[in-house]
CSV table of C-alpha atoms and ligand atoms in Angstrom, one decimal:
chain,number,residue,atom,x,y,z
A,1,UNK,CA,5.4,9.3,-25.1
A,2,UNK,CA,3.9,12.6,-26.2
A,3,UNK,CA,5.7,15.7,-25.0
A,4,UNK,CA,4.6,17.0,-21.7
A,5,UNK,CA,3.3,13.6,-20.6
A,6,UNK,CA,4.9,12.3,-17.4
A,7,UNK,CA,6.4,8.8,-17.7
A,8,UNK,CA,4.3,6.5,-15.7
A,9,UNK,CA,6.4,5.0,-12.9
A,10,UNK,CA,7.2,1.2,-13.0
A,11,UNK,CA,4.5,-0.5,-10.9
A,12,UNK,CA,5.5,-1.9,-7.5
A,13,UNK,CA,3.5,-5.1,-6.8
A,14,UNK,CA,2.9,-6.3,-3.3
A,15,UNK,CA,4.6,-9.6,-4.1
A,16,UNK,CA,6.4,-11.0,-7.2
A,17,UNK,CA,6.1,-14.8,-7.5
A,18,UNK,CA,7.2,-14.6,-11.2
A,19,UNK,CA,10.6,-13.2,-10.1
A,20,UNK,CA,10.8,-15.9,-7.4
A,21,UNK,CA,10.1,-18.6,-10.0
A,22,UNK,CA,13.0,-17.4,-12.1
A,23,UNK,CA,15.3,-18.0,-9.2
A,24,UNK,CA,14.1,-21.5,-8.3
A,25,UNK,CA,12.8,-22.8,-11.7
A,26,UNK,CA,15.5,-25.3,-12.4
A,27,UNK,CA,15.1,-26.9,-9.0
A,28,UNK,CA,11.3,-26.9,-9.1
A,29,UNK,CA,11.1,-28.4,-12.6
A,30,UNK,CA,13.5,-31.2,-11.5
A,31,UNK,CA,11.3,-31.8,-8.4
A,32,UNK,CA,8.1,-32.0,-10.5
A,33,UNK,CA,9.9,-34.4,-13.0
A,34,UNK,CA,10.8,-36.7,-10.1
A,35,UNK,CA,7.2,-37.0,-9.1
A,36,UNK,CA,6.0,-37.6,-12.6
A,37,UNK,CA,8.6,-40.3,-13.1
A,38,UNK,CA,7.6,-42.0,-9.8
A,39,UNK,CA,3.8,-41.8,-10.5
A,40,UNK,CA,3.3,-41.6,-6.7
A,41,UNK,CA,1.0,-38.6,-6.0
A,42,UNK,CA,-0.3,-39.2,-2.5
A,43,UNK,CA,1.6,-40.0,0.7
A,44,UNK,CA,5.0,-41.1,-0.6
A,45,UNK,CA,8.7,-40.4,-0.3
A,46,UNK,CA,8.5,-36.6,-1.1
A,47,UNK,CA,6.1,-35.9,1.7
A,48,UNK,CA,8.1,-38.0,4.1
A,49,UNK,CA,11.4,-36.3,3.1
A,50,UNK,CA,9.7,-32.8,3.4
A,51,UNK,CA,8.5,-33.7,6.9
A,52,UNK,CA,12.0,-34.6,8.0
A,53,UNK,CA,13.5,-31.5,6.3
A,54,UNK,CA,11.0,-29.0,7.8
A,55,UNK,CA,11.3,-30.7,11.2
A,56,UNK,CA,15.1,-30.2,11.1
A,57,UNK,CA,14.7,-26.6,9.9
A,58,UNK,CA,12.2,-25.8,12.5
A,59,UNK,CA,14.0,-27.6,15.3
A,60,UNK,CA,11.1,-29.9,16.3
A,61,UNK,CA,10.8,-33.6,16.6
A,62,UNK,CA,7.9,-34.3,14.2
A,63,UNK,CA,6.3,-32.6,11.2
A,64,UNK,CA,3.1,-33.9,9.5
A,65,UNK,CA,2.3,-32.6,6.0
A,66,UNK,CA,-1.3,-31.5,5.6
A,67,UNK,CA,-3.6,-30.0,2.9
A,68,UNK,CA,-3.5,-26.4,4.1
A,69,UNK,CA,-2.8,-24.1,7.0
A,70,UNK,CA,-6.5,-24.1,7.7
A,71,UNK,CA,-6.7,-27.9,7.8
A,72,UNK,CA,-3.6,-28.0,10.0
A,73,UNK,CA,-5.4,-25.9,12.6
A,74,UNK,CA,-8.6,-28.0,12.2
A,75,UNK,CA,-6.7,-31.3,12.6
A,76,UNK,CA,-4.7,-29.9,15.4
A,77,UNK,CA,-7.8,-29.0,17.3
A,78,UNK,CA,-9.4,-32.3,16.4
A,79,UNK,CA,-6.4,-34.1,17.8
A,80,UNK,CA,-6.8,-32.1,21.0
A,81,UNK,CA,-10.3,-33.3,21.3
A,82,UNK,CA,-12.0,-29.9,20.9
A,83,UNK,CA,-15.7,-30.2,20.5
A,84,UNK,CA,-19.1,-28.8,21.3
A,85,UNK,CA,-19.2,-26.7,24.5
A,86,UNK,CA,-15.5,-26.2,24.5
A,87,UNK,CA,-13.8,-22.8,24.4
A,88,UNK,CA,-10.6,-22.0,22.5
A,89,UNK,CA,-8.8,-18.7,23.2
A,90,UNK,CA,-7.3,-16.8,20.3
A,91,UNK,CA,-7.1,-13.2,19.1
A,92,UNK,CA,-9.6,-11.4,16.9
A,93,UNK,CA,-6.9,-9.8,14.7
A,94,UNK,CA,-6.1,-12.6,12.4
A,95,UNK,CA,-7.1,-14.4,9.2
A,96,UNK,CA,-10.5,-16.2,9.4
A,97,UNK,CA,-8.7,-19.5,9.1
A,98,UNK,CA,-7.5,-19.2,12.7
A,99,UNK,CA,-11.0,-19.0,14.0
A,100,UNK,CA,-13.2,-21.0,11.6
A,101,UNK,CA,-11.8,-24.4,12.7
A,102,UNK,CA,-12.9,-23.6,16.2
A,103,UNK,CA,-16.5,-22.9,15.0
A,104,UNK,CA,-16.5,-25.9,12.7
A,105,UNK,CA,-15.8,-28.2,15.7
A,106,UNK,CA,-18.8,-26.7,17.5
A,107,UNK,CA,-16.6,-24.9,20.0
A,108,UNK,CA,-16.6,-21.2,20.8
A,109,UNK,CA,-13.7,-18.7,20.3
A,110,UNK,CA,-13.0,-16.6,23.3
A,111,UNK,CA,-11.0,-13.6,22.1
A,112,UNK,CA,-8.2,-11.8,23.9
A,113,UNK,CA,-7.1,-8.5,22.4
A,114,UNK,CA,-3.7,-7.8,20.9
A,115,UNK,CA,-0.7,-5.9,22.0
A,116,UNK,CA,-0.4,-2.5,20.3
A,117,UNK,CA,3.2,-2.9,19.3
A,118,UNK,CA,3.3,-6.5,18.0
A,119,UNK,CA,-0.3,-7.1,17.0
A,120,UNK,CA,-0.1,-10.5,18.8
A,121,UNK,CA,-2.1,-11.9,21.7
A,122,UNK,CA,-1.7,-9.7,24.8
A,123,UNK,CA,-0.8,-12.1,27.7
A,124,UNK,CA,-2.2,-9.5,30.1
A,125,UNK,CA,-5.7,-10.4,29.0
A,126,UNK,CA,-5.2,-14.1,29.0
A,127,UNK,CA,-5.9,-15.2,32.6
A,128,UNK,CA,-9.3,-13.5,32.7
A,129,UNK,CA,-10.3,-15.3,29.5
A,130,UNK,CA,-9.7,-18.8,30.9
A,131,UNK,CA,-12.7,-20.7,32.2
A,132,UNK,CA,-13.2,-24.4,33.1
A,133,UNK,CA,-14.2,-24.9,29.5
A,134,UNK,CA,-11.0,-23.7,27.9
A,135,UNK,CA,-9.6,-26.5,25.9
A,136,UNK,CA,-6.8,-24.8,24.0
A,137,UNK,CA,-5.0,-21.5,23.4
A,138,UNK,CA,-4.1,-20.5,19.8
A,139,UNK,CA,-1.7,-17.6,19.7
A,140,UNK,CA,-1.0,-16.2,16.2
A,141,UNK,CA,2.5,-15.2,15.2
A,142,UNK,CA,1.2,-12.3,13.0
A,143,UNK,CA,3.3,-10.8,10.2
A,144,UNK,CA,6.3,-13.0,10.9
A,145,UNK,CA,6.8,-12.0,14.6
A,146,UNK,CA,6.1,-14.4,17.4
A,147,UNK,CA,3.7,-13.8,20.2
A,148,UNK,CA,5.1,-13.6,23.7
A,149,UNK,CA,5.2,-17.3,24.2
A,150,UNK,CA,7.1,-17.2,27.5
A,151,UNK,CA,4.3,-15.1,29.1
A,152,UNK,CA,1.6,-17.3,27.5
A,153,UNK,CA,3.2,-20.5,28.7
A,154,UNK,CA,3.6,-19.1,32.2
A,155,UNK,CA,-0.2,-18.8,32.3
A,156,UNK,CA,-1.2,-21.9,30.3
A,157,UNK,CA,1.3,-24.5,31.6
A,158,UNK,CA,0.4,-24.5,35.3
A,159,UNK,CA,-3.3,-24.9,34.3
A,160,UNK,CA,-2.6,-27.7,31.9
A,161,UNK,CA,-4.1,-25.9,28.9
A,162,UNK,CA,-2.5,-27.0,25.6
A,163,UNK,CA,-1.2,-24.3,23.3
A,164,UNK,CA,-1.4,-24.7,19.5
A,165,UNK,CA,0.5,-21.9,17.7
A,166,UNK,CA,-0.8,-20.5,14.4
A,167,UNK,CA,2.6,-20.1,12.8
A,168,UNK,CA,1.3,-19.8,9.2
A,169,UNK,CA,3.3,-16.5,8.8
A,170,UNK,CA,6.2,-17.3,11.0
A,171,UNK,CA,8.3,-20.3,9.9
A,172,UNK,CA,11.9,-19.5,10.9
A,173,UNK,CA,10.9,-16.9,13.6
A,174,UNK,CA,12.3,-17.0,17.1
A,175,UNK,CA,11.7,-15.2,20.3
A,176,UNK,CA,13.6,-15.4,23.6
A,177,UNK,CA,15.9,-17.8,21.7
A,178,UNK,CA,13.1,-20.3,21.1
A,179,UNK,CA,11.7,-21.3,17.7
A,180,UNK,CA,8.0,-21.6,16.9
A,181,UNK,CA,6.3,-24.5,18.6
A,182,UNK,CA,8.9,-25.0,21.4
A,183,UNK,CA,7.1,-25.9,24.6
A,184,UNK,CA,3.7,-26.0,23.0
A,185,UNK,CA,1.5,-28.9,22.0
A,186,UNK,CA,2.2,-27.9,18.4
A,187,UNK,CA,2.5,-25.2,15.8
A,188,UNK,CA,0.8,-25.1,12.4
A,189,UNK,CA,2.2,-23.9,9.1
A,190,UNK,CA,0.7,-22.8,5.8
A,191,UNK,CA,2.3,-23.2,2.4
A,192,UNK,CA,-0.2,-20.9,0.6
A,193,UNK,CA,1.7,-19.6,-2.4
A,194,UNK,CA,2.3,-16.1,-1.0
A,195,UNK,CA,3.7,-17.3,2.4
A,196,UNK,CA,7.4,-17.0,3.0
A,197,UNK,CA,7.7,-20.7,2.0
A,198,UNK,CA,4.9,-21.2,-0.6
A,199,UNK,CA,3.8,-24.2,-2.6
A,200,UNK,CA,2.3,-24.0,-6.1
A,201,UNK,CA,-1.1,-24.9,-4.7
A,202,UNK,CA,-2.4,-25.5,-1.2
A,203,UNK,CA,-0.4,-27.1,1.6
A,204,UNK,CA,0.2,-27.0,5.3
A,205,UNK,CA,1.9,-28.7,8.2
A,206,UNK,CA,1.7,-29.4,11.9
A,207,UNK,CA,4.9,-29.3,14.0
A,208,UNK,CA,5.2,-31.0,17.4
A,209,UNK,CA,7.6,-32.6,19.8
A,210,UNK,CA,4.9,-35.0,21.0
A,211,UNK,CA,5.2,-38.3,19.2
A,212,UNK,CA,1.7,-39.5,20.3
A,213,UNK,CA,0.2,-36.2,19.1
A,214,UNK,CA,2.0,-36.5,15.7
A,215,UNK,CA,0.7,-40.0,15.3
A,216,UNK,CA,-2.9,-38.9,16.0
A,217,UNK,CA,-2.6,-36.1,13.5
A,218,UNK,CA,-1.2,-38.6,10.9
A,219,UNK,CA,-4.2,-40.8,11.5
A,220,UNK,CA,-6.7,-38.0,11.3
A,221,UNK,CA,-5.3,-36.7,8.0
A,222,UNK,CA,-6.0,-40.0,6.3
A,223,UNK,CA,-9.6,-40.8,7.4
A,224,UNK,CA,-8.3,-42.2,10.7
A,225,UNK,CA,-7.2,-45.3,9.0
A,226,UNK,CA,-4.9,-47.4,11.2
A,227,UNK,CA,-4.6,-49.8,8.2
A,228,UNK,CA,-6.3,-49.5,4.9
A,229,UNK,CA,-10.1,-49.5,5.1
A,230,UNK,CA,-10.0,-49.8,8.9
A,231,UNK,CA,-10.8,-46.4,10.4
A,232,UNK,CA,-9.9,-46.1,14.0
A,233,UNK,CA,-10.7,-42.4,14.3
A,234,UNK,CA,-13.2,-40.1,12.6
A,235,UNK,CA,-10.8,-38.2,10.4
A,236,UNK,CA,-10.9,-36.7,6.9
A,237,UNK,CA,-8.7,-36.2,3.8
A,238,UNK,CA,-6.2,-33.6,5.0
A,239,UNK,CA,-3.2,-34.9,3.1
A,240,UNK,CA,-0.4,-32.9,1.4
A,241,UNK,CA,0.2,-34.2,-2.1
A,242,UNK,CA,3.6,-35.4,-3.5
A,243,UNK,CA,3.8,-32.7,-6.1
A,244,UNK,CA,3.5,-29.9,-3.6
A,245,UNK,CA,5.8,-31.7,-1.2
A,246,UNK,CA,8.5,-32.0,-3.9
A,247,UNK,CA,8.1,-28.3,-4.9
A,248,UNK,CA,8.4,-27.3,-1.2
A,249,UNK,CA,11.6,-29.4,-0.9
A,250,UNK,CA,13.1,-27.6,-3.8
A,251,UNK,CA,12.3,-24.2,-2.3
A,252,UNK,CA,13.2,-24.9,1.4
A,253,UNK,CA,16.9,-24.4,0.9
A,254,UNK,CA,16.2,-20.8,-0.4
A,255,UNK,CA,14.1,-19.9,2.7
A,256,UNK,CA,16.8,-18.4,4.9
A,257,UNK,CA,18.2,-16.3,2.0
A,258,UNK,CA,14.7,-15.0,1.3
A,259,UNK,CA,14.1,-14.2,5.0
A,260,UNK,CA,17.5,-12.3,5.1
A,261,UNK,CA,16.4,-10.3,2.1
A,262,UNK,CA,13.0,-9.5,3.7
A,263,UNK,CA,14.9,-8.3,6.9
A,264,UNK,CA,17.2,-6.3,4.6
A,265,UNK,CA,14.2,-4.6,3.1
A,266,UNK,CA,12.8,-3.8,6.6
A,267,UNK,CA,16.2,-2.3,7.5
A,268,UNK,CA,16.2,-0.2,4.3
A,269,UNK,CA,12.7,1.1,5.0
A,270,UNK,CA,13.9,2.2,8.5
A,271,UNK,CA,17.0,3.9,7.1
A,272,UNK,CA,15.1,5.6,4.3
A,273,UNK,CA,12.4,6.9,6.6
A,274,UNK,CA,15.1,8.1,9.0
A,275,UNK,CA,16.9,9.9,6.2
A,276,UNK,CA,13.7,11.6,4.9
A,277,UNK,CA,12.4,14.7,6.5
A,278,UNK,CA,9.7,13.1,8.6
A,279,UNK,CA,9.7,15.7,11.4
A,280,UNK,CA,6.2,16.8,10.7
A,281,UNK,CA,4.9,13.3,9.8
A,282,UNK,CA,2.7,12.7,12.8
A,283,UNK,CA,1.7,9.3,13.9
A,284,UNK,CA,3.4,7.1,11.4
A,285,UNK,CA,4.8,3.9,13.0
A,286,UNK,CA,7.2,1.4,11.5
A,287,UNK,CA,7.0,-2.1,12.7
A,288,UNK,CA,8.2,-2.8,16.3
A,289,UNK,CA,10.9,-5.4,16.6
A,290,UNK,CA,11.0,-7.3,19.8
A,291,UNK,CA,14.6,-7.1,21.1
A,292,UNK,CA,16.5,-10.3,20.3
A,293,UNK,CA,13.6,-11.9,18.4
A,294,UNK,CA,13.9,-13.0,14.8
A,295,UNK,CA,11.1,-11.3,12.8
A,296,UNK,CA,10.8,-13.1,9.4
A,297,UNK,CA,8.8,-10.2,7.9
A,298,UNK,CA,6.1,-12.1,6.1
A,299,UNK,CA,4.5,-8.6,6.0
A,300,UNK,CA,5.9,-5.2,6.8
A,301,UNK,CA,3.0,-3.4,8.4
A,302,UNK,CA,3.1,0.3,9.2
A,303,UNK,CA,0.5,2.1,11.3
A,304,UNK,CA,-1.1,5.4,10.4
A,305,UNK,CA,-4.6,6.9,10.9
A,306,UNK,CA,-4.5,7.9,7.2
A,307,UNK,CA,-4.7,4.3,6.1
A,308,UNK,CA,-7.3,4.9,3.4
A,309,UNK,CA,-6.0,8.1,1.8
A,310,UNK,CA,-2.4,6.7,1.9
A,311,UNK,CA,-3.4,3.4,0.3
A,312,UNK,CA,-5.3,5.3,-2.5
A,313,UNK,CA,-2.4,7.7,-3.0
A,314,UNK,CA,0.0,4.8,-3.4
A,315,UNK,CA,-2.3,3.0,-5.7
A,316,UNK,CA,-2.5,6.0,-8.1
A,317,UNK,CA,1.3,5.8,-8.2
A,318,UNK,CA,1.2,2.1,-9.1
A,319,UNK,CA,2.2,0.9,-5.7
A,320,UNK,CA,0.2,-2.0,-4.3
A,321,UNK,CA,-0.4,-2.2,-0.6
A,322,UNK,CA,-2.7,-4.5,1.5
A,323,UNK,CA,-4.8,-4.2,4.6
A,324,UNK,CA,-4.4,-7.2,6.9
A,325,UNK,CA,-7.1,-7.3,8.1
A,326,UNK,CA,-9.9,-4.9,7.4
A,327,UNK,CA,-12.3,-6.6,9.8
A,328,UNK,CA,-11.6,-8.2,13.2
A,329,UNK,CA,-12.9,-11.7,13.7
A,330,UNK,CA,-15.2,-10.8,16.5
A,331,UNK,CA,-17.2,-8.8,14.0
A,332,UNK,CA,-17.1,-11.3,11.1
A,333,UNK,CA,-20.7,-12.1,10.1
A,334,UNK,CA,-20.0,-15.9,10.1
A,335,UNK,CA,-19.3,-15.7,13.9
A,336,UNK,CA,-22.3,-13.5,14.7
A,337,UNK,CA,-23.9,-16.2,16.8
A,338,UNK,CA,-21.1,-15.7,19.4
A,339,UNK,CA,-22.6,-12.3,20.1
A,340,UNK,CA,-19.5,-10.1,20.1
A,341,UNK,CA,-20.0,-6.4,19.2
A,342,UNK,CA,-18.2,-3.3,18.1
A,343,UNK,CA,-16.0,-2.0,20.9
A,344,UNK,CA,-15.3,-5.4,22.5
A,345,UNK,CA,-11.7,-5.4,21.4
A,346,UNK,CA,-10.3,-1.9,20.8
A,347,UNK,CA,-6.8,-3.0,20.0
A,348,UNK,CA,-7.9,-5.2,17.1
A,349,UNK,CA,-10.5,-2.7,15.8
A,350,UNK,CA,-8.0,0.1,15.8
A,351,UNK,CA,-5.4,-2.0,14.0
A,352,UNK,CA,-7.9,-2.9,11.3
A,353,UNK,CA,-8.3,0.9,10.6
A,354,UNK,CA,-4.7,1.9,10.9
A,355,UNK,CA,-2.5,-0.7,9.4
A,356,UNK,CA,-1.0,-0.9,5.9
A,357,UNK,CA,1.3,-3.6,4.6
A,358,UNK,CA,4.0,-2.3,2.3
A,359,UNK,CA,5.9,-4.4,-0.3
A,360,UNK,CA,8.7,-6.3,1.5
A,361,UNK,CA,9.2,-9.4,-0.7
A,362,UNK,CA,12.7,-10.6,-1.3
A,363,UNK,CA,12.6,-9.6,-5.0
A,364,UNK,CA,11.7,-6.0,-4.3
A,365,UNK,CA,14.2,-3.7,-6.1
A,366,UNK,CA,15.9,-1.1,-3.9
A,367,UNK,CA,14.7,1.7,-6.2
A,368,UNK,CA,11.1,0.5,-5.8
A,369,UNK,CA,11.5,0.5,-2.0
A,370,UNK,CA,12.9,4.0,-2.1
A,371,UNK,CA,10.0,5.2,-4.3
A,372,UNK,CA,7.5,3.7,-1.8
A,373,UNK,CA,9.2,5.7,1.0
A,374,UNK,CA,9.3,8.9,-1.1
A,375,UNK,CA,5.6,8.7,-2.0
A,376,UNK,CA,4.6,8.1,1.7
A,377,UNK,CA,6.7,11.0,2.9
A,378,UNK,CA,5.3,13.3,0.2
A,379,UNK,CA,1.8,12.6,1.2
A,380,UNK,CA,2.1,12.5,5.0
A,381,UNK,CA,4.5,15.4,5.4
A,382,UNK,CA,2.7,18.6,6.4
A,383,UNK,CA,-0.6,16.8,6.6
A,384,UNK,CA,-2.6,18.1,9.5
B,1,PLP,C1,-2.5,-18.2,5.6
B,1,PLP,C2,-3.0,-18.3,7.0
B,1,PLP,C3,-3.8,-19.4,7.5
B,1,PLP,C4,-4.4,-20.4,6.5
B,1,PLP,O1,-3.5,-21.0,5.7
B,1,PLP,P1,-4.1,-21.7,4.4
B,1,PLP,O2,-2.9,-22.5,3.9
B,1,PLP,O3,-4.4,-20.6,3.4
B,1,PLP,O4,-5.3,-22.5,4.7
B,1,PLP,C5,-4.1,-19.4,8.8
B,1,PLP,N1,-3.7,-18.5,9.7
B,1,PLP,C6,-2.9,-17.4,9.3
B,1,PLP,C7,-2.5,-16.4,10.3
B,1,PLP,C8,-2.6,-17.3,8.0
B,1,PLP,O5,-1.8,-16.2,7.6
C-alpha cells in the first residue's frame, strides 16, 4: 500500500456458500460418494430417506421431494385441481415463482396486500378477495417469518378453501406454536442453494398431513404414472434427484445450528443499532418479530426511505445488500393481462421502494456485522 492510501475494507458479501461448504464438506463428499457407488440417480433410497427426515424435522406426516420450489407450487396447485377460470389468492410482494404457477395453470391471481410490519398477507384483506371462483389461498412466509396462519385459517376453513403455504424461505419457522403447513392442505419448500437449507442445484418439496394429497403429488411428479408407462394423471417430470437428496441429507443436521446463528446475527444487529447514536436517524426500522414466533431469518430486511442511496453507499464500502423485491407482482409485465395497475397495493409497492436486506448468513463475522451497522449509522445520522 502506498502511503496516504486507505486500506480497502474486507468485503462483506450477502451470503458465503464457500464458508458453508468448508463446514459441511466431509459430510457432503461422503453423501455424493454414496450415490456414485449406488449408481441410482432418480427416485431411490436417498430421496425416500430425505422425505422421512424432512417430514420429521418439519413435524408433518408426508413430504414429497420435487424438482424446485417453483415446481412444488405448480404441482401443489395441480393436485388441488386449479385450472382455467379459477382464482388463487396470494400477495403481490413475493418472488415471481409464487405467482407464475397460478398463471401457467390458466388461473388468475387475486392479490391481497401485505401487513406493514411482517410483509406477509394481511388477513384483514382476505375476506373481500374471496369469490365463488377462489380455489386456493397461497400465503407466503416471507424472509423466514410466518404469515398469520391462525387468522387466515379462521377465514379459509369455514368456507372450505384449501391453503397451500409458500414456505420456501421458512423451513423451521413457527407461529402461535405451530410449524409451517399445520392445518393447511400443504406447504412448499425450496432448496435453491441460497435458501437456509440449500442443495447444490435445484430442489424442492411439498409437505402435507393429507395422505391422499401426498399420493397425488407423488403421481404428478412422475408423469402421473401409477405403474411404469401407465399414466393415470396428466403430470410431468418434477422429481428431485438422488445427488441433491443425498447432499440435503448431509446438510439437514446443520440447519438448526445455522438458524440459531442467523437469529444471533439478528440480535447483534439490534444491539449494535441500539448502542449507536441513532437518535437523529429518522425512519429506519429493524425487522419486526411476531411475539412468540420463531423467525428463521432467511433474510434480515430493514426499512428506510433512503433505500437507493443507502444501498449505493454500502456498495462503495464493499458491503453487498439486496432488494427483495424491486417490483411487486401485480406490476410484473408477465402478468399484465390481469390488468392490475400502480396504486392497487400500496403496502407492497411501498415495501419494494423501502426495504433492504442486510447480510445475515450464519458465517457472517461479528466484525463485518459491526461494520455494516457503523456504515449505515454514519450515512443515515443527521440526514434530513
Ligand atoms: C425461492 C422461492 C421460490 C422458488 O423456489 P425455486 O426452488 O427457486 O424454484 C418460491 N417462492 C419463494 C417465496 C421463494 O423465495
